[in-house]
GROMACS .gro file of C-alpha atoms in nm:
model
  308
    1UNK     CA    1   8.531   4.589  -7.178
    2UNK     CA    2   8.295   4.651  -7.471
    3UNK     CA    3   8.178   4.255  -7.418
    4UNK     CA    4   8.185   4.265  -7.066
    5UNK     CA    5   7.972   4.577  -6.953
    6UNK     CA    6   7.595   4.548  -6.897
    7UNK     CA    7   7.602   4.172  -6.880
    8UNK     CA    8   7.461   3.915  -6.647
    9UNK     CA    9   7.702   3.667  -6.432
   10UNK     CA   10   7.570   3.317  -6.404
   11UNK     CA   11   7.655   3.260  -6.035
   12UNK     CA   12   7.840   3.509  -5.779
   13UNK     CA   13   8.158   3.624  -5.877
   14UNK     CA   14   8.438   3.691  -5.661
   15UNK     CA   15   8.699   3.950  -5.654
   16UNK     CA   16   8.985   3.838  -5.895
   17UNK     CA   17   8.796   3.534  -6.104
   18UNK     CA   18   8.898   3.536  -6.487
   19UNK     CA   19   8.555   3.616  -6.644
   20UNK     CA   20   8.495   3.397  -6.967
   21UNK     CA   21   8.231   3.335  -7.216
   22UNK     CA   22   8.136   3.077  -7.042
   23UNK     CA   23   8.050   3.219  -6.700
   24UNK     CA   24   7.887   3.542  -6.867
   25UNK     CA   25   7.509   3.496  -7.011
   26UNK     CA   26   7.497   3.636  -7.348
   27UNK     CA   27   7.237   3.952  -7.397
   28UNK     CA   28   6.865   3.897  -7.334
   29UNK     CA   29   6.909   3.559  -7.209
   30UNK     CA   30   6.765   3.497  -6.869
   31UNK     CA   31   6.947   3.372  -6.555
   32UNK     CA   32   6.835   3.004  -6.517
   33UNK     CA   33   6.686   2.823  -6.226
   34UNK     CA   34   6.948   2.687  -6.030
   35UNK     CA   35   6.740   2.370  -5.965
   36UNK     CA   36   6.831   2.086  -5.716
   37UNK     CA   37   7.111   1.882  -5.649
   38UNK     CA   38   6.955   1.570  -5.674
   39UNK     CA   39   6.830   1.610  -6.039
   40UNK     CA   40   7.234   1.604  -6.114
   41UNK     CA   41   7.247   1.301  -6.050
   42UNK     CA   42   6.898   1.135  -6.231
   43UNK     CA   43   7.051   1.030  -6.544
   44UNK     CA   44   6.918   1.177  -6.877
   45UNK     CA   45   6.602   0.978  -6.981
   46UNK     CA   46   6.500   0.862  -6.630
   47UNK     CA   47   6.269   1.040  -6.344
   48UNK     CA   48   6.216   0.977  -5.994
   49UNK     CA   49   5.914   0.880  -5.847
   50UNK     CA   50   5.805   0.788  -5.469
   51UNK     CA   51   5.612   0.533  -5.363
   52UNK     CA   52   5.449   0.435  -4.976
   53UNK     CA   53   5.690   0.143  -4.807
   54UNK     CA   54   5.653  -0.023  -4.463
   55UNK     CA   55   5.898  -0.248  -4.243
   56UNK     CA   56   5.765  -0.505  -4.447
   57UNK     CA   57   5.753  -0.353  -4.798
   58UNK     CA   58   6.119  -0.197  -4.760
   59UNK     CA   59   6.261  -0.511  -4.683
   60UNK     CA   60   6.302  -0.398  -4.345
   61UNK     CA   61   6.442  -0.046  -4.420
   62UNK     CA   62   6.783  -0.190  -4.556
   63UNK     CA   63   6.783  -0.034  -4.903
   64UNK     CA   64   6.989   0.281  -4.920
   65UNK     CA   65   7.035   0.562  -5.178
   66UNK     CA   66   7.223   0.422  -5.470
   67UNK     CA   67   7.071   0.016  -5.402
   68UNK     CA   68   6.905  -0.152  -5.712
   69UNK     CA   69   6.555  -0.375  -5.583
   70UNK     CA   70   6.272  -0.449  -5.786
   71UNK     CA   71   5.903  -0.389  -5.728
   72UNK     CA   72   5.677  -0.629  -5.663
   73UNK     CA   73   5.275  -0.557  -5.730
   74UNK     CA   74   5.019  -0.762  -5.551
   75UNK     CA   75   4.643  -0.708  -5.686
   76UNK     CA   76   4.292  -0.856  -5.599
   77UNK     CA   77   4.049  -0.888  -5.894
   78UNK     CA   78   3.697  -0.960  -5.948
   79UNK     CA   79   3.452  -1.019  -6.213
   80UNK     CA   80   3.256  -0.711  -6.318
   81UNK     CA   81   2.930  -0.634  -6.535
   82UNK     CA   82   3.052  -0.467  -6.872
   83UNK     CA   83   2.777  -0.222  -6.919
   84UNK     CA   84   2.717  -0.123  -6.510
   85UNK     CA   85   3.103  -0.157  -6.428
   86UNK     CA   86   2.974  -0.303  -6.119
   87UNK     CA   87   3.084  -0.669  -5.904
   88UNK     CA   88   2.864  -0.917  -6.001
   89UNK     CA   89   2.680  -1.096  -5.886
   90UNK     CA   90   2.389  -0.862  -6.059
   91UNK     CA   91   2.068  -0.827  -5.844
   92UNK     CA   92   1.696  -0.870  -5.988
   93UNK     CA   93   1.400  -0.664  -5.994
   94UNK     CA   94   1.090  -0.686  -6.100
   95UNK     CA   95   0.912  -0.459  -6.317
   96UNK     CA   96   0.530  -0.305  -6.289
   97UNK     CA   97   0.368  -0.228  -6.541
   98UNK     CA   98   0.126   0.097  -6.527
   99UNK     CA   99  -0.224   0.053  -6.430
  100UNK     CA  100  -0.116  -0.332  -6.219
  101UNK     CA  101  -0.192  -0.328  -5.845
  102UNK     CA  102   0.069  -0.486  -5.622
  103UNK     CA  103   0.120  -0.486  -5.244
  104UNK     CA  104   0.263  -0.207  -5.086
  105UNK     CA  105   0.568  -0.335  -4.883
  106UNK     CA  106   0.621  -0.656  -5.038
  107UNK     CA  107   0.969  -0.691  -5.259
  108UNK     CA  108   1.099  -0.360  -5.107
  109UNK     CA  109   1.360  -0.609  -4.868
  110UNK     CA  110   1.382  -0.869  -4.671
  111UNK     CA  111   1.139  -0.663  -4.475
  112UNK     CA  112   0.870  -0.749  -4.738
  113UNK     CA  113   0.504  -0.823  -4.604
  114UNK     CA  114   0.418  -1.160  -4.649
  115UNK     CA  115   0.043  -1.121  -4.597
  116UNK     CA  116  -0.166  -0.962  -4.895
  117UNK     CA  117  -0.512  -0.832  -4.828
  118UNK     CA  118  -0.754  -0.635  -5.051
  119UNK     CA  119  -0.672  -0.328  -4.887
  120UNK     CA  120  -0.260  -0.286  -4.923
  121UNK     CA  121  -0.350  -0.297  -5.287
  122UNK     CA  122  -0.286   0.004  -5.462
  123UNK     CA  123  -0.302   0.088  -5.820
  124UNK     CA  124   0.013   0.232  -6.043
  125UNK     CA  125  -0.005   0.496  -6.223
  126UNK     CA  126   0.335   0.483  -6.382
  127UNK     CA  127   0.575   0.217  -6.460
  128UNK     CA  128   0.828   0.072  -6.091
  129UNK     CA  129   1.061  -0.123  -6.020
  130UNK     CA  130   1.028  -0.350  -5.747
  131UNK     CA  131   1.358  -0.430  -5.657
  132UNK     CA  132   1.404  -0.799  -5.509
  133UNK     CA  133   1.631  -0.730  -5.193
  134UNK     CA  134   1.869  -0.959  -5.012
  135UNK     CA  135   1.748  -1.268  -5.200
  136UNK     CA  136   1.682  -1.071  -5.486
  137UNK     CA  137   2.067  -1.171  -5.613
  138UNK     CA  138   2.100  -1.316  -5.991
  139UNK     CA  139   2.163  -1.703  -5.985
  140UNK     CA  140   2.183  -2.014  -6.237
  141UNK     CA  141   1.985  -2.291  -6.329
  142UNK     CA  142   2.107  -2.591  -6.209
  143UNK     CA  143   1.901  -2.973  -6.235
  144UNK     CA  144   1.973  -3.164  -5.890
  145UNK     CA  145   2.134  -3.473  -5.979
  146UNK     CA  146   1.908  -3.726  -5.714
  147UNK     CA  147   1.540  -3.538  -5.814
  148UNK     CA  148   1.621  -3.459  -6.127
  149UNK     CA  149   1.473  -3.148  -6.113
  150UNK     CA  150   1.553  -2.803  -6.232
  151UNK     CA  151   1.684  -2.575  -5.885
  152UNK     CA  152   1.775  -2.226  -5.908
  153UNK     CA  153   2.079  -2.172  -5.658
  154UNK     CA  154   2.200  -1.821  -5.572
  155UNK     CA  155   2.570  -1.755  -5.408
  156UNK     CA  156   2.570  -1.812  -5.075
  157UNK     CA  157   2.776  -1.466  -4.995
  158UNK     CA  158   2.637  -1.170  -5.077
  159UNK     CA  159   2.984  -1.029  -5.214
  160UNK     CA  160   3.247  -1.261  -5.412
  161UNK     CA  161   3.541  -1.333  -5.344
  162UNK     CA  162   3.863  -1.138  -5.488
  163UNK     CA  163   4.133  -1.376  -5.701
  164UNK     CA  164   4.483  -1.257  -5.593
  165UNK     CA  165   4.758  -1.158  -5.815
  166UNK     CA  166   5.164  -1.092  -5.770
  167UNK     CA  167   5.387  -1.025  -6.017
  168UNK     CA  168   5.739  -0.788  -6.057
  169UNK     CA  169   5.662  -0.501  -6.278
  170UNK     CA  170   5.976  -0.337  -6.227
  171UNK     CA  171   6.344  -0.510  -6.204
  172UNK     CA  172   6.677  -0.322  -6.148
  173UNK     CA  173   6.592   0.027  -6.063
  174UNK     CA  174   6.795   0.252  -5.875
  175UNK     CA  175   6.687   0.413  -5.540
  176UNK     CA  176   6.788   0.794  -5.474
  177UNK     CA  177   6.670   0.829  -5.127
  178UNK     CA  178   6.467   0.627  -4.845
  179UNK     CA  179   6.239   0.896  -4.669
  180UNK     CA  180   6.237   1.255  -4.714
  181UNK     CA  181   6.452   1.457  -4.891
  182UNK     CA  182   6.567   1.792  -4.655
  183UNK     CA  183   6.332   2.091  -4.737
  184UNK     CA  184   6.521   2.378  -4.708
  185UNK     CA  185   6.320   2.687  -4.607
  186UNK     CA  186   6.383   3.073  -4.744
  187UNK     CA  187   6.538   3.116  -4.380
  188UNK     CA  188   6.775   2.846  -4.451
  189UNK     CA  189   6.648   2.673  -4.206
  190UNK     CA  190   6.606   2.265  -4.272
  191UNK     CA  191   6.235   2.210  -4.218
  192UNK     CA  192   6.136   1.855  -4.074
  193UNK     CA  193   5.794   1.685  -3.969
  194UNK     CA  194   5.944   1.523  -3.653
  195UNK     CA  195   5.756   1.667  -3.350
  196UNK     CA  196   6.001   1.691  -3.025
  197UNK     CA  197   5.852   1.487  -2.753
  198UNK     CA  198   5.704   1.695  -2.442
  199UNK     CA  199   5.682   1.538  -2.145
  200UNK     CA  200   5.423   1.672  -1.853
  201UNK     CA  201   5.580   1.767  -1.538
  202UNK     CA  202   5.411   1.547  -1.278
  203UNK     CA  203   5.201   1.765  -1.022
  204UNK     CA  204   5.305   1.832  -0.621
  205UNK     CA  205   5.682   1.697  -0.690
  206UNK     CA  206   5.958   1.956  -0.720
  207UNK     CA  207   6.218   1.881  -1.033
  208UNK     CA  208   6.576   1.996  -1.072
  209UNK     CA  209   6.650   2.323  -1.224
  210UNK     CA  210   6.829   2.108  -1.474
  211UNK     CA  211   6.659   1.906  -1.724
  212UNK     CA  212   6.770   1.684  -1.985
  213UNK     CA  213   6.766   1.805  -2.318
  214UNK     CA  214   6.430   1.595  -2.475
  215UNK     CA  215   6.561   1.446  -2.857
  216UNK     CA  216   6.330   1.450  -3.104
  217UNK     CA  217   6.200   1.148  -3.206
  218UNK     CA  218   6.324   0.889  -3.500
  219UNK     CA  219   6.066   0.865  -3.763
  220UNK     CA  220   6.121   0.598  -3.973
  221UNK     CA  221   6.039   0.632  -4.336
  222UNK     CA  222   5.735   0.561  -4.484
  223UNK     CA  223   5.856   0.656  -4.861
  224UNK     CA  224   6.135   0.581  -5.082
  225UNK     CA  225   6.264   0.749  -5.452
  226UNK     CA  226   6.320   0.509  -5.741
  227UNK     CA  227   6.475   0.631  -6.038
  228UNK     CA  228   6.304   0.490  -6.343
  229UNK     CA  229   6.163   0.542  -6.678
  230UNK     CA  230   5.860   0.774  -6.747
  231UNK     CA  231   5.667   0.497  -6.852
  232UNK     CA  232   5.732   0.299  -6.556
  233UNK     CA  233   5.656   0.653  -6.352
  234UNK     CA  234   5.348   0.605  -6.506
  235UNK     CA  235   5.309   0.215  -6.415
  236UNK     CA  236   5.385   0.314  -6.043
  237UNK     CA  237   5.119   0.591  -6.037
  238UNK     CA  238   4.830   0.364  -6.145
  239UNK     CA  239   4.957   0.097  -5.911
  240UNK     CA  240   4.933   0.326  -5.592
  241UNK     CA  241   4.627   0.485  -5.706
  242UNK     CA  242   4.455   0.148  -5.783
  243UNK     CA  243   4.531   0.023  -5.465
  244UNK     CA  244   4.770  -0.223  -5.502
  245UNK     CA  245   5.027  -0.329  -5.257
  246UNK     CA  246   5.432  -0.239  -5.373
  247UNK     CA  247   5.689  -0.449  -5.204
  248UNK     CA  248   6.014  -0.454  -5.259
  249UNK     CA  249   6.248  -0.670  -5.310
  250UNK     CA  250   6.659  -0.609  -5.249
  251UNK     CA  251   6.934  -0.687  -5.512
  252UNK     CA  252   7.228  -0.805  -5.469
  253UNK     CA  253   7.529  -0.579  -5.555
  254UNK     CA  254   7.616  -0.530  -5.897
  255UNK     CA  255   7.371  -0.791  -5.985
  256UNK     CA  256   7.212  -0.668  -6.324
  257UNK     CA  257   7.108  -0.991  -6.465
  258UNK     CA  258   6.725  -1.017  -6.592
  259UNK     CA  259   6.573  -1.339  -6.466
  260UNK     CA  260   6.226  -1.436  -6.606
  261UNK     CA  261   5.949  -1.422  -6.357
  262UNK     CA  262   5.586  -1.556  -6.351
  263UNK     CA  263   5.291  -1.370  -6.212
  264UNK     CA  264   5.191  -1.607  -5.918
  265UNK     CA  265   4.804  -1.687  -5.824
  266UNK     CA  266   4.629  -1.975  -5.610
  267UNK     CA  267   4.676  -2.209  -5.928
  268UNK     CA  268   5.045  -2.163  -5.979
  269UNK     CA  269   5.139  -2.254  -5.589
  270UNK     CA  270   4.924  -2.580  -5.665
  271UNK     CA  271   5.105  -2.641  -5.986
  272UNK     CA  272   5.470  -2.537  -5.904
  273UNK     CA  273   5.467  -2.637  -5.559
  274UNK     CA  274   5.317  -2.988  -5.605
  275UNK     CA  275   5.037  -2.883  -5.340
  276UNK     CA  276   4.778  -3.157  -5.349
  277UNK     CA  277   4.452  -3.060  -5.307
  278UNK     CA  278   4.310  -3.210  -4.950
  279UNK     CA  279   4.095  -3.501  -5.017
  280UNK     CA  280   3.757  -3.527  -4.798
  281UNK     CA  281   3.801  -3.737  -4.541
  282UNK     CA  282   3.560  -3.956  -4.265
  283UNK     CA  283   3.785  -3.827  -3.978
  284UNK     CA  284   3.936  -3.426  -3.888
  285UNK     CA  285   4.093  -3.258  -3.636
  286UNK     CA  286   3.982  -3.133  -3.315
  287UNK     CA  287   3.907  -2.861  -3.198
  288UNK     CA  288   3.841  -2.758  -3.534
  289UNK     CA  289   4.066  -2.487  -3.730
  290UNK     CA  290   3.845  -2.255  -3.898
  291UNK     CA  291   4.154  -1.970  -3.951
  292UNK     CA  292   4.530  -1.976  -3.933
  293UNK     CA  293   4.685  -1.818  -3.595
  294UNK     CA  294   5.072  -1.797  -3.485
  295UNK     CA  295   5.112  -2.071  -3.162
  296UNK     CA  296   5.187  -1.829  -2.834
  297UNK     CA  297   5.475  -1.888  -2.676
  298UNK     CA  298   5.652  -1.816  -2.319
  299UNK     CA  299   5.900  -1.553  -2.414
  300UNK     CA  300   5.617  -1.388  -2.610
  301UNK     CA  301   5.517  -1.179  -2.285
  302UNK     CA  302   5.307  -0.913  -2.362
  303UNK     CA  303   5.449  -0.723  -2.084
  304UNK     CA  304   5.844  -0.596  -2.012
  305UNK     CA  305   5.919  -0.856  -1.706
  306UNK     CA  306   6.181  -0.654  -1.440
  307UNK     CA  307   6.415  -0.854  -1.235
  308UNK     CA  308   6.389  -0.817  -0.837
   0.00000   0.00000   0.00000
């Protein structure tokens, strides 16, 4: 009894249990968290992490808890300055020095004056910065082949244009769970974020005392659980963070073989794909196809048709 009195059970005992060491905690050590059931089953070494899906990420909602799929990353990159860690191209100013007189209005913008007279002139006192506007945007050199002269040619967008990027990051992980996991309140009641659907009673018209129970509606899930290593925890936080797009794709059961893959950009669906580039022709279609868009077709009706 000696060993027994003044100690701490682990978990609720009931009437008649054989008490051993085991189910006893020893003195001064505190009663642990009990902790969730679904960190049982993450396996030592590994975390879960959740990441945003949609129909088309999920691979149509068809993985479920205990699937293996890999993630797929999709980025768009551009060039940046080193120094202002800003998308070139850079934009050029010009600089005045103190004491100069320049014309008020002109290389503020394209809404520059393009008139100077005697009085606009005013007279700096310190050093500015004129800043050269829309066409104020940092070019090259180039010598025109037919005059043979030097031209300086500036992009013809104000903005450049991103270079895509896909590539799997992560192969063969596990998923725990495809939307929410049940929050289970201090009540014990099962909270949820579904909303039950209330529909307005239509004025002047008398309904039954009787009214069909309204369900609450299916949300589909817009998150799912991997189970994977911290690192790659890591990976998938600066991936959602950064912006990029996650798909993902579904493997096949039992599959855990590690097949090679190459990142894919615009050059390697030229190269692997044997896509020529389209030679410039004297002759084109018409009307002309400036953008790609799905043909429209009869069953596509916009609206449900009812039969008579």
């Amino acid at each position: 009894l000696a060993e027994v009195v003044g100690r701490k059970a682990r978990f609720d005992l009931e009437a008649g249990m054989l008490l051993t060491s085991q189910v006893l905690l020893d003195t001064g050590e505190a009663l642990p968290l009990g902790g969730s059931d679904w960190a049982l089953v993450i396996e030592p070494g590994k975390v879960a992490v959740s990441i945003p899906i949609s129909r088309l990420s999920s691979v149509s909602y068809a993985p479920r808890a205990g699937d293996h799929v890999d993630v797929i990353a999709t980025m768009l990159l551009v060039d940046m300055d080193i120094d202002y860690q800003t998308i070139l191209p850079n934009r050029v100013a010009g600089v005045v020095s103190p004491g100069t007189g320049f014309v008020a209005g002109t290389g503020a913008g394209d809404e520059a004056t393009a008139s100077i007279q005697e009085t606009e002139t005013l007279r700096n006192l310190t050093g500015q910065i004129v800043p050269g506007g829309g066409a104020g945007v940092q070019g090259r050199v180039e010598v025109d082949p037919s005059l043979a002269i030097p031209l300086y040619v500036v992009p013809s967008e104000t903005m450049q244009r991103p270079r895509m990027v896909s590539q799997s990051v992560l192969k063969n992980v596990t998923v725990l769970r495809v939307g929410d996991f049940p929050f289970e309140t201090e009540e014990g009641e099962l909270a949820t974020t579904a909303q039950a659907v209330v529909t307005p009673e239509p004025e002047g018209i008398e309904q039954p005392a009787e009214q069909p129970v309204q369900q609450a509606p299916v949300r589909l899930p817009d998150v799912i659980t991997l189970v994977v290593n911290p690192q790659d925890a890591i990976t998938l936080n600066y991936l959602v963070y950064a912006g990029a797009e996650l798909t993902l794709a579904l493997r096949s059961a039992g599959d855990n073989t590690d097949n090679p893959t190459e990142a894919v950009t615009l050059q390697y669906l030229f190269d692997q794909y044997n896509i020529p580039l389209p030679a410039r022709l004297p002759y084109g279609v018409e009307p002309r196809v400036d953008e790609l868009m799905a043909p429209v077709l009869e069953n596509d009706a916009t609206e449900p048709v009812q039969n008579p």
